[in-house]
């Protein structure tokens, strides 16, 4: 019975997600669902992205957060349109929440839409929210055991971003092992090592976004 209820919830979510995806695709917007643990550096990666691509691509951001607007406040400093979804305790975003806020964005003048999910390595991976691709951010301070412990999110994500690579010498994080594990779970995944603090590897991330936007424009 529980299984059936879950299937129905996911089915309804997926219907709305498809509708959102169709609408955003019609406007040729490349949309990513940015996921990862609290503190992995999702918002910091976004800040680096905006610093680098402002003026080159027209970006918009949807910020999912349990209760606060702290991340949205950080984003709005860059002059990029941002809308906030407070899940009031909900541990992931669902498609209807995204659908509700889309009208607040100028989608006719957007190339790249980033939806930052609630910090969580588990259930965000289960819910499509209208994205073209999912991206997971994993920081080296979380440990390289995380891909094997939370395989679904890595399986679902087209890109895995290993962040805080500058801290590797101070941790037991084995980058090669993490890359091996991620590509075992998801052979075609793109794995990027970056440091949002030093800027190392950010170019590869920006190229991924540029390629996505170009592909979407046809
Ligand atoms: Mg954040
Ligand atoms: Zn959840």
PDB file of N, CA and C in Angstrom, residues 30 190 204 206-216:
ATOM      1  N   UNK A  30      18.205  26.481 -20.527  1.00  0.00           N
ATOM      2  CA  UNK A  30      18.921  25.332 -19.962  1.00  0.00           C
ATOM      3  C   UNK A  30      18.736  25.382 -18.445  1.00  0.00           C
ATOM      4  N   UNK A 190      29.846  13.252 -15.847  1.00  0.00           N
ATOM      5  CA  UNK A 190      30.986  14.160 -15.949  1.00  0.00           C
ATOM      6  C   UNK A 190      31.401  14.501 -14.519  1.00  0.00           C
ATOM      7  N   UNK A 204      36.084  24.473 -16.126  1.00  0.00           N
ATOM      8  CA  UNK A 204      35.415  23.265 -16.624  1.00  0.00           C
ATOM      9  C   UNK A 204      33.928  23.303 -16.333  1.00  0.00           C
ATOM     10  N   UNK A 206      32.144  26.112 -15.951  1.00  0.00           N
ATOM     11  CA  UNK A 206      31.550  27.147 -16.799  1.00  0.00           C
ATOM     12  C   UNK A 206      31.347  26.620 -18.215  1.00  0.00           C
ATOM     13  N   UNK A 207      32.323  25.825 -18.686  1.00  0.00           N
ATOM     14  CA  UNK A 207      32.194  25.247 -20.034  1.00  0.00           C
ATOM     15  C   UNK A 207      30.991  24.310 -20.108  1.00  0.00           C
ATOM     16  N   UNK A 208      30.779  23.545 -19.049  1.00  0.00           N
ATOM     17  CA  UNK A 208      29.610  22.666 -19.001  1.00  0.00           C
ATOM     18  C   UNK A 208      28.321  23.492 -19.165  1.00  0.00           C
ATOM     19  N   UNK A 209      28.240  24.605 -18.450  1.00  0.00           N
ATOM     20  CA  UNK A 209      27.036  25.439 -18.527  1.00  0.00           C
ATOM     21  C   UNK A 209      26.895  26.072 -19.914  1.00  0.00           C
ATOM     22  N   UNK A 210      28.018  26.555 -20.448  1.00  0.00           N
ATOM     23  CA  UNK A 210      27.975  27.160 -21.795  1.00  0.00           C
ATOM     24  C   UNK A 210      27.501  26.138 -22.832  1.00  0.00           C
ATOM     25  N   UNK A 211      28.038  24.916 -22.732  1.00  0.00           N
ATOM     26  CA  UNK A 211      27.634  23.854 -23.672  1.00  0.00           C
ATOM     27  C   UNK A 211      26.135  23.570 -23.554  1.00  0.00           C
ATOM     28  N   UNK A 212      25.647  23.523 -22.334  1.00  0.00           N
ATOM     29  CA  UNK A 212      24.230  23.237 -22.103  1.00  0.00           C
ATOM     30  C   UNK A 212      23.342  24.301 -22.713  1.00  0.00           C
ATOM     31  N   UNK A 213      23.731  25.545 -22.517  1.00  0.00           N
ATOM     32  CA  UNK A 213      22.940  26.662 -23.059  1.00  0.00           C
ATOM     33  C   UNK A 213      22.960  26.621 -24.593  1.00  0.00           C
ATOM     34  N   UNK A 214      24.132  26.333 -25.158  1.00  0.00           N
ATOM     35  CA  UNK A 214      24.274  26.286 -26.612  1.00  0.00           C
ATOM     36  C   UNK A 214      23.413  25.152 -27.196  1.00  0.00           C
ATOM     37  N   UNK A 215      23.473  24.001 -26.533  1.00  0.00           N
ATOM     38  CA  UNK A 215      22.704  22.825 -26.972  1.00  0.00           C
ATOM     39  C   UNK A 215      21.212  23.152 -26.960  1.00  0.00           C
ATOM     40  N   UNK A 216      20.807  23.862 -25.945  1.00  0.00           N
ATOM     41  CA  UNK A 216      19.389  24.179 -25.763  1.00  0.00           C
ATOM     42  C   UNK A 216      18.895  25.162 -26.834  1.00  0.00           C
TER      43      UNK A 216
END
